[in-house]
Short mmCIF file of N, CA and C in Angstrom, two decimals:
data_model
loop_
_atom_site.label_atom_id
_atom_site.label_comp_id
_atom_site.label_asym_id
_atom_site.label_seq_id
_atom_site.Cartn_x
_atom_site.Cartn_y
_atom_site.Cartn_z
N UNK B 1 78.67 -43.31 22.79
CA UNK B 1 77.41 -43.34 22.08
C UNK B 1 76.31 -43.91 22.94
N UNK B 2 75.11 -43.79 22.48
CA UNK B 2 73.94 -44.31 23.19
C UNK B 2 73.63 -45.70 22.66
N UNK B 3 73.75 -46.70 23.53
CA UNK B 3 73.52 -48.09 23.14
C UNK B 3 72.41 -48.75 23.95
N UNK B 4 72.31 -48.38 25.21
CA UNK B 4 71.38 -49.03 26.12
C UNK B 4 70.86 -48.01 27.13
N UNK B 5 70.03 -48.47 28.05
CA UNK B 5 69.43 -47.53 29.00
C UNK B 5 70.46 -46.86 29.90
N UNK B 6 71.52 -47.58 30.27
CA UNK B 6 72.56 -46.97 31.11
C UNK B 6 73.29 -45.86 30.37
N UNK B 7 73.65 -46.10 29.10
CA UNK B 7 74.36 -45.06 28.35
C UNK B 7 73.43 -43.87 28.07
N UNK B 8 72.13 -44.11 27.95
CA UNK B 8 71.17 -43.01 27.77
C UNK B 8 71.12 -42.14 29.03
N UNK B 9 71.19 -42.76 30.19
CA UNK B 9 71.19 -41.98 31.43
C UNK B 9 72.50 -41.21 31.60
N UNK B 10 73.62 -41.80 31.19
CA UNK B 10 74.90 -41.08 31.22
C UNK B 10 74.84 -39.86 30.29
N UNK B 11 74.23 -40.05 29.12
CA UNK B 11 74.07 -38.96 28.16
C UNK B 11 73.25 -37.83 28.77
N UNK B 12 72.18 -38.18 29.47
CA UNK B 12 71.32 -37.18 30.10
C UNK B 12 72.12 -36.33 31.09
N UNK B 13 72.99 -36.95 31.87
CA UNK B 13 73.79 -36.22 32.85
C UNK B 13 74.71 -35.21 32.17
N UNK B 14 75.27 -35.58 31.03
CA UNK B 14 76.16 -34.67 30.30
C UNK B 14 75.37 -33.58 29.58
N UNK B 15 74.21 -33.94 29.04
CA UNK B 15 73.41 -33.00 28.26
C UNK B 15 72.91 -31.83 29.10
N UNK B 16 72.55 -32.06 30.34
CA UNK B 16 71.96 -30.99 31.16
C UNK B 16 72.92 -29.81 31.34
N UNK B 17 74.23 -30.02 31.11
CA UNK B 17 75.21 -28.94 31.23
C UNK B 17 75.66 -28.42 29.87
N UNK B 18 75.20 -29.03 28.80
CA UNK B 18 75.70 -28.73 27.45
C UNK B 18 75.00 -27.54 26.81
N UNK B 19 75.77 -26.78 26.03
CA UNK B 19 75.23 -25.69 25.23
C UNK B 19 75.21 -26.07 23.76
N UNK B 20 76.07 -27.02 23.39
CA UNK B 20 76.17 -27.46 22.00
C UNK B 20 76.53 -28.94 22.00
N UNK B 21 75.98 -29.67 21.03
CA UNK B 21 76.33 -31.08 20.88
C UNK B 21 76.38 -31.43 19.41
N UNK B 22 77.08 -32.52 19.09
CA UNK B 22 77.12 -33.00 17.72
C UNK B 22 76.57 -34.42 17.70
N UNK B 23 75.71 -34.68 16.74
CA UNK B 23 75.15 -36.01 16.53
C UNK B 23 75.73 -36.50 15.22
N UNK B 24 76.40 -37.64 15.26
CA UNK B 24 77.00 -38.21 14.05
C UNK B 24 76.24 -39.47 13.70
N UNK B 25 75.68 -39.50 12.52
CA UNK B 25 74.95 -40.67 12.06
C UNK B 25 73.55 -40.31 11.61
N UNK B 26 72.92 -41.27 10.96
CA UNK B 26 71.62 -41.04 10.35
C UNK B 26 70.65 -42.17 10.68
N UNK B 27 70.91 -42.86 11.78
CA UNK B 27 70.06 -43.97 12.18
C UNK B 27 68.89 -43.53 13.04
N UNK B 28 68.19 -44.50 13.57
CA UNK B 28 66.99 -44.23 14.35
C UNK B 28 67.25 -43.44 15.62
N UNK B 29 68.29 -43.79 16.36
CA UNK B 29 68.59 -43.06 17.60
C UNK B 29 68.99 -41.63 17.28
N UNK B 30 69.77 -41.43 16.22
CA UNK B 30 70.17 -40.08 15.82
C UNK B 30 68.94 -39.25 15.45
N UNK B 31 68.02 -39.82 14.69
CA UNK B 31 66.79 -39.10 14.32
C UNK B 31 66.01 -38.67 15.55
N UNK B 32 65.85 -39.59 16.50
CA UNK B 32 65.10 -39.26 17.71
C UNK B 32 65.83 -38.20 18.54
N UNK B 33 67.14 -38.33 18.67
CA UNK B 33 67.90 -37.34 19.44
C UNK B 33 67.76 -35.95 18.86
N UNK B 34 67.95 -35.83 17.56
CA UNK B 34 67.89 -34.52 16.92
C UNK B 34 66.52 -33.88 17.12
N UNK B 35 65.47 -34.67 17.07
CA UNK B 35 64.12 -34.12 17.26
C UNK B 35 63.84 -33.83 18.73
N UNK B 36 64.24 -34.70 19.63
CA UNK B 36 63.85 -34.59 21.03
C UNK B 36 64.69 -33.62 21.86
N UNK B 37 65.96 -33.44 21.54
CA UNK B 37 66.82 -32.58 22.37
C UNK B 37 66.40 -31.12 22.25
N UNK B 38 66.28 -30.47 23.38
CA UNK B 38 65.93 -29.05 23.45
C UNK B 38 66.95 -28.36 24.35
N UNK B 39 67.03 -27.04 24.22
CA UNK B 39 67.90 -26.27 25.09
C UNK B 39 69.38 -26.44 24.80
N UNK B 40 69.69 -26.81 23.57
CA UNK B 40 71.07 -27.08 23.20
C UNK B 40 71.19 -26.96 21.68
N UNK B 41 72.26 -26.32 21.21
CA UNK B 41 72.49 -26.28 19.77
C UNK B 41 72.91 -27.68 19.32
N UNK B 42 72.27 -28.19 18.26
CA UNK B 42 72.57 -29.53 17.75
C UNK B 42 73.17 -29.41 16.36
N UNK B 43 74.36 -29.93 16.19
CA UNK B 43 74.98 -30.03 14.87
C UNK B 43 74.87 -31.49 14.47
N UNK B 44 74.18 -31.75 13.37
CA UNK B 44 73.91 -33.12 12.95
C UNK B 44 74.73 -33.42 11.71
N UNK B 45 75.70 -34.30 11.85
CA UNK B 45 76.58 -34.67 10.74
C UNK B 45 76.12 -35.99 10.13
N UNK B 46 75.72 -35.92 8.85
CA UNK B 46 75.32 -37.13 8.13
C UNK B 46 76.08 -37.21 6.82
N UNK B 47 76.38 -38.43 6.39
CA UNK B 47 77.11 -38.59 5.13
C UNK B 47 76.15 -38.75 3.95
N UNK B 48 74.90 -38.99 4.23
CA UNK B 48 73.91 -39.21 3.18
C UNK B 48 73.40 -37.88 2.62
N UNK B 49 72.72 -37.95 1.49
CA UNK B 49 72.19 -36.74 0.87
C UNK B 49 70.96 -36.21 1.60
N UNK B 50 70.29 -37.07 2.33
CA UNK B 50 69.07 -36.66 3.04
C UNK B 50 69.04 -37.31 4.42
N UNK B 51 68.39 -36.65 5.36
CA UNK B 51 68.26 -37.22 6.69
C UNK B 51 67.30 -38.40 6.67
N UNK B 52 67.55 -39.37 7.51
CA UNK B 52 66.65 -40.51 7.66
C UNK B 52 66.47 -41.37 6.44
N UNK B 53 67.47 -41.44 5.56
CA UNK B 53 67.29 -42.16 4.30
C UNK B 53 67.06 -43.65 4.50
N UNK B 54 67.38 -44.20 5.65
CA UNK B 54 67.09 -45.60 5.93
C UNK B 54 65.59 -45.82 6.09
N UNK B 55 64.88 -44.79 6.53
CA UNK B 55 63.48 -44.92 6.87
C UNK B 55 62.52 -44.28 5.87
N UNK B 56 62.96 -43.23 5.17
CA UNK B 56 62.08 -42.56 4.21
C UNK B 56 62.90 -41.91 3.12
N UNK B 57 62.23 -41.51 2.04
CA UNK B 57 62.95 -40.95 0.89
C UNK B 57 63.29 -39.47 1.09
N UNK B 58 64.06 -38.92 0.15
CA UNK B 58 64.54 -37.54 0.25
C UNK B 58 63.40 -36.53 0.28
N UNK B 59 62.31 -36.80 -0.42
CA UNK B 59 61.16 -35.90 -0.41
C UNK B 59 60.52 -35.81 0.97
N UNK B 60 60.38 -36.95 1.62
CA UNK B 60 59.83 -36.95 2.98
C UNK B 60 60.78 -36.23 3.94
N UNK B 61 62.08 -36.41 3.74
CA UNK B 61 63.06 -35.73 4.58
C UNK B 61 62.92 -34.21 4.46
N UNK B 62 62.76 -33.71 3.24
CA UNK B 62 62.58 -32.27 3.03
C UNK B 62 61.31 -31.78 3.72
N UNK B 63 60.27 -32.60 3.69
CA UNK B 63 59.00 -32.25 4.33
C UNK B 63 59.17 -32.15 5.86
N UNK B 64 60.04 -32.99 6.43
CA UNK B 64 60.20 -33.04 7.89
C UNK B 64 61.18 -32.01 8.45
N UNK B 65 62.03 -31.43 7.62
CA UNK B 65 63.04 -30.48 8.11
C UNK B 65 62.43 -29.33 8.91
N UNK B 66 61.31 -28.72 8.49
CA UNK B 66 60.74 -27.63 9.30
C UNK B 66 60.37 -28.05 10.73
N UNK B 67 60.07 -29.34 10.95
CA UNK B 67 59.73 -29.78 12.31
C UNK B 67 60.92 -29.71 13.25
N UNK B 68 62.13 -29.60 12.70
CA UNK B 68 63.33 -29.46 13.54
C UNK B 68 63.54 -28.02 13.99
N UNK B 69 62.81 -27.10 13.39
CA UNK B 69 63.03 -25.67 13.64
C UNK B 69 61.93 -25.02 14.48
N UNK B 70 60.85 -25.71 14.72
CA UNK B 70 59.74 -25.13 15.48
C UNK B 70 59.64 -25.79 16.85
N UNK B 71 58.93 -25.13 17.74
CA UNK B 71 58.72 -25.68 19.07
C UNK B 71 57.82 -26.91 18.98
N UNK B 72 58.16 -27.93 19.74
CA UNK B 72 57.39 -29.17 19.71
C UNK B 72 56.04 -28.97 20.39
N UNK B 73 55.00 -29.63 19.86
CA UNK B 73 53.69 -29.55 20.52
C UNK B 73 53.70 -30.33 21.83
N UNK B 74 52.82 -29.94 22.74
CA UNK B 74 52.68 -30.65 24.01
C UNK B 74 52.14 -32.05 23.75
N UNK B 75 52.65 -33.02 24.48
CA UNK B 75 52.16 -34.40 24.36
C UNK B 75 50.99 -34.55 25.32
N UNK B 76 49.82 -34.85 24.78
CA UNK B 76 48.64 -34.94 25.63
C UNK B 76 48.14 -36.36 25.79
N UNK B 77 48.40 -37.22 24.82
CA UNK B 77 47.90 -38.59 24.89
C UNK B 77 48.93 -39.51 25.53
N UNK B 78 48.49 -40.36 26.46
CA UNK B 78 49.43 -41.31 27.05
C UNK B 78 49.78 -42.43 26.06
N UNK B 79 50.96 -42.97 26.21
CA UNK B 79 51.39 -44.08 25.37
C UNK B 79 50.78 -45.36 25.94
N UNK B 80 50.15 -46.16 25.09
CA UNK B 80 49.46 -47.36 25.56
C UNK B 80 50.19 -48.64 25.17
N UNK B 81 51.46 -48.52 24.77
CA UNK B 81 52.25 -49.72 24.46
C UNK B 81 52.69 -50.38 25.75
N UNK B 82 52.89 -51.69 25.70
CA UNK B 82 53.43 -52.41 26.85
C UNK B 82 54.87 -51.97 27.08
N UNK B 83 55.23 -51.77 28.34
CA UNK B 83 56.60 -51.36 28.67
C UNK B 83 57.19 -52.41 29.60
N UNK B 84 58.42 -52.77 29.35
CA UNK B 84 59.10 -53.78 30.14
C UNK B 84 60.29 -53.16 30.84
N UNK B 85 60.50 -53.54 32.08
CA UNK B 85 61.63 -53.02 32.84
C UNK B 85 62.37 -54.20 33.47
N UNK B 86 63.56 -53.93 33.99
CA UNK B 86 64.31 -54.96 34.69
C UNK B 86 64.59 -54.47 36.09
N UNK B 87 64.74 -55.41 37.01
CA UNK B 87 65.11 -55.07 38.37
C UNK B 87 66.57 -55.42 38.57
N UNK B 88 67.30 -54.54 39.17
CA UNK B 88 68.72 -54.76 39.43
C UNK B 88 68.88 -55.70 40.63
N UNK B 89 69.94 -56.47 40.62
CA UNK B 89 70.25 -57.34 41.75
C UNK B 89 70.58 -56.47 42.97
N UNK B 90 70.26 -56.97 44.15
CA UNK B 90 70.51 -56.21 45.37
C UNK B 90 72.00 -56.01 45.59
N UNK B 91 72.80 -57.04 45.36
CA UNK B 91 74.26 -56.96 45.55
C UNK B 91 74.96 -57.26 44.22
N UNK B 92 75.02 -56.29 43.32
CA UNK B 92 75.69 -56.55 42.05
C UNK B 92 77.18 -56.79 42.27
N UNK B 93 77.77 -57.63 41.45
CA UNK B 93 79.20 -57.94 41.56
C UNK B 93 80.01 -56.70 41.21
N UNK B 94 81.03 -56.43 42.00
CA UNK B 94 81.90 -55.28 41.74
C UNK B 94 82.60 -55.47 40.40
N UNK B 95 82.63 -54.43 39.59
CA UNK B 95 83.28 -54.51 38.29
C UNK B 95 82.48 -55.28 37.27
N UNK B 96 81.22 -55.51 37.55
CA UNK B 96 80.37 -56.25 36.62
C UNK B 96 80.27 -55.52 35.29
N UNK B 97 80.24 -56.25 34.21
CA UNK B 97 80.15 -55.66 32.88
C UNK B 97 78.71 -55.59 32.39
N UNK B 98 77.76 -55.80 33.29
CA UNK B 98 76.36 -55.73 32.89
C UNK B 98 76.03 -54.32 32.44
N UNK B 99 75.26 -54.22 31.39
CA UNK B 99 74.82 -52.93 30.88
C UNK B 99 73.31 -52.87 31.01
N UNK B 100 72.75 -51.72 30.74
CA UNK B 100 71.31 -51.57 30.78
C UNK B 100 70.66 -52.34 29.65
N UNK B 101 69.34 -52.37 29.68
CA UNK B 101 68.61 -53.08 28.64
C UNK B 101 68.69 -52.32 27.32
N UNK B 102 68.41 -53.03 26.23
CA UNK B 102 68.44 -52.42 24.91
C UNK B 102 67.40 -51.31 24.82
N UNK B 103 67.64 -50.36 23.96
CA UNK B 103 66.71 -49.24 23.79
C UNK B 103 65.52 -49.69 22.96
N UNK B 104 64.34 -49.34 23.41
CA UNK B 104 63.12 -49.63 22.67
C UNK B 104 62.53 -48.36 22.11
N UNK B 105 61.30 -48.42 21.61
CA UNK B 105 60.71 -47.25 20.97
C UNK B 105 60.45 -46.08 21.91
N UNK B 106 60.38 -46.31 23.19
CA UNK B 106 60.10 -45.24 24.15
C UNK B 106 61.31 -44.94 25.03
N UNK B 107 62.51 -45.16 24.52
CA UNK B 107 63.71 -45.05 25.34
C UNK B 107 63.90 -43.68 25.96
N UNK B 108 63.41 -42.64 25.34
CA UNK B 108 63.62 -41.29 25.86
C UNK B 108 62.50 -40.82 26.78
N UNK B 109 61.48 -41.65 26.99
CA UNK B 109 60.41 -41.28 27.92
C UNK B 109 60.97 -41.34 29.34
N UNK B 110 60.71 -40.34 30.13
CA UNK B 110 61.19 -40.31 31.50
C UNK B 110 62.62 -39.80 31.64
N UNK B 111 63.25 -39.46 30.51
CA UNK B 111 64.60 -38.89 30.53
C UNK B 111 64.50 -37.46 30.02
N UNK B 112 65.03 -36.53 30.77
CA UNK B 112 65.02 -35.14 30.33
C UNK B 112 66.13 -34.94 29.30
N UNK B 113 65.75 -34.60 28.08
CA UNK B 113 66.73 -34.35 27.02
C UNK B 113 66.82 -32.84 26.79
N UNK B 114 67.19 -32.12 27.84
CA UNK B 114 67.27 -30.67 27.78
C UNK B 114 68.67 -30.22 28.14
N UNK B 115 69.22 -29.34 27.31
CA UNK B 115 70.54 -28.77 27.55
C UNK B 115 70.47 -27.55 28.45
N UNK B 116 71.56 -26.82 28.53
CA UNK B 116 71.69 -25.69 29.45
C UNK B 116 71.16 -24.37 28.89
N UNK B 117 70.80 -24.32 27.63
CA UNK B 117 70.34 -23.08 27.00
C UNK B 117 68.82 -22.95 27.07
N UNK B 118 68.31 -21.74 26.81
CA UNK B 118 66.88 -21.48 26.85
C UNK B 118 66.18 -21.72 25.52
N UNK B 119 66.93 -21.99 24.45
CA UNK B 119 66.32 -22.19 23.14
C UNK B 119 65.55 -23.50 23.10
N UNK B 120 64.54 -23.54 22.23
CA UNK B 120 63.79 -24.78 22.07
C UNK B 120 64.53 -25.71 21.12
N UNK B 121 64.55 -25.36 19.84
CA UNK B 121 65.24 -26.16 18.83
C UNK B 121 66.25 -25.29 18.09
N UNK B 122 67.44 -25.81 17.88
CA UNK B 122 68.46 -25.11 17.11
C UNK B 122 69.31 -26.19 16.45
N UNK B 123 68.85 -26.69 15.28
CA UNK B 123 69.49 -27.82 14.61
C UNK B 123 70.13 -27.36 13.32
N UNK B 124 71.38 -27.78 13.10
CA UNK B 124 72.10 -27.53 11.85
C UNK B 124 72.46 -28.88 11.25
N UNK B 125 72.03 -29.15 10.03
CA UNK B 125 72.36 -30.41 9.36
C UNK B 125 73.55 -30.15 8.45
N UNK B 126 74.60 -30.92 8.63
CA UNK B 126 75.82 -30.78 7.83
C UNK B 126 76.00 -31.99 6.94
#
């Protein structure tokens, strides 16, 4: 699963070769993944009656479903939030259990979330 910046980069390496993926869960990272991933069939498995029920009600979820089926608009405005990064040690210890930093609101910026197919969005909610 995607937990931190390192696991997000590992996911990116696998996604670039993928034609189909499954997202299990209805949390914030799952919502962002389902919306942001392109070029790959996405099967989204949720146990709830509506997507994103932690964040909005079923009516809002129904309103947002069409946005999963259309091509995303171009992003023209830059993000003006403060961004924090970490510098890696020059000689990290072999076998170190250090992981990347926690994911923030812009975790997918600078990461290509594109699969191997030519389709824009192809999401199935189960």
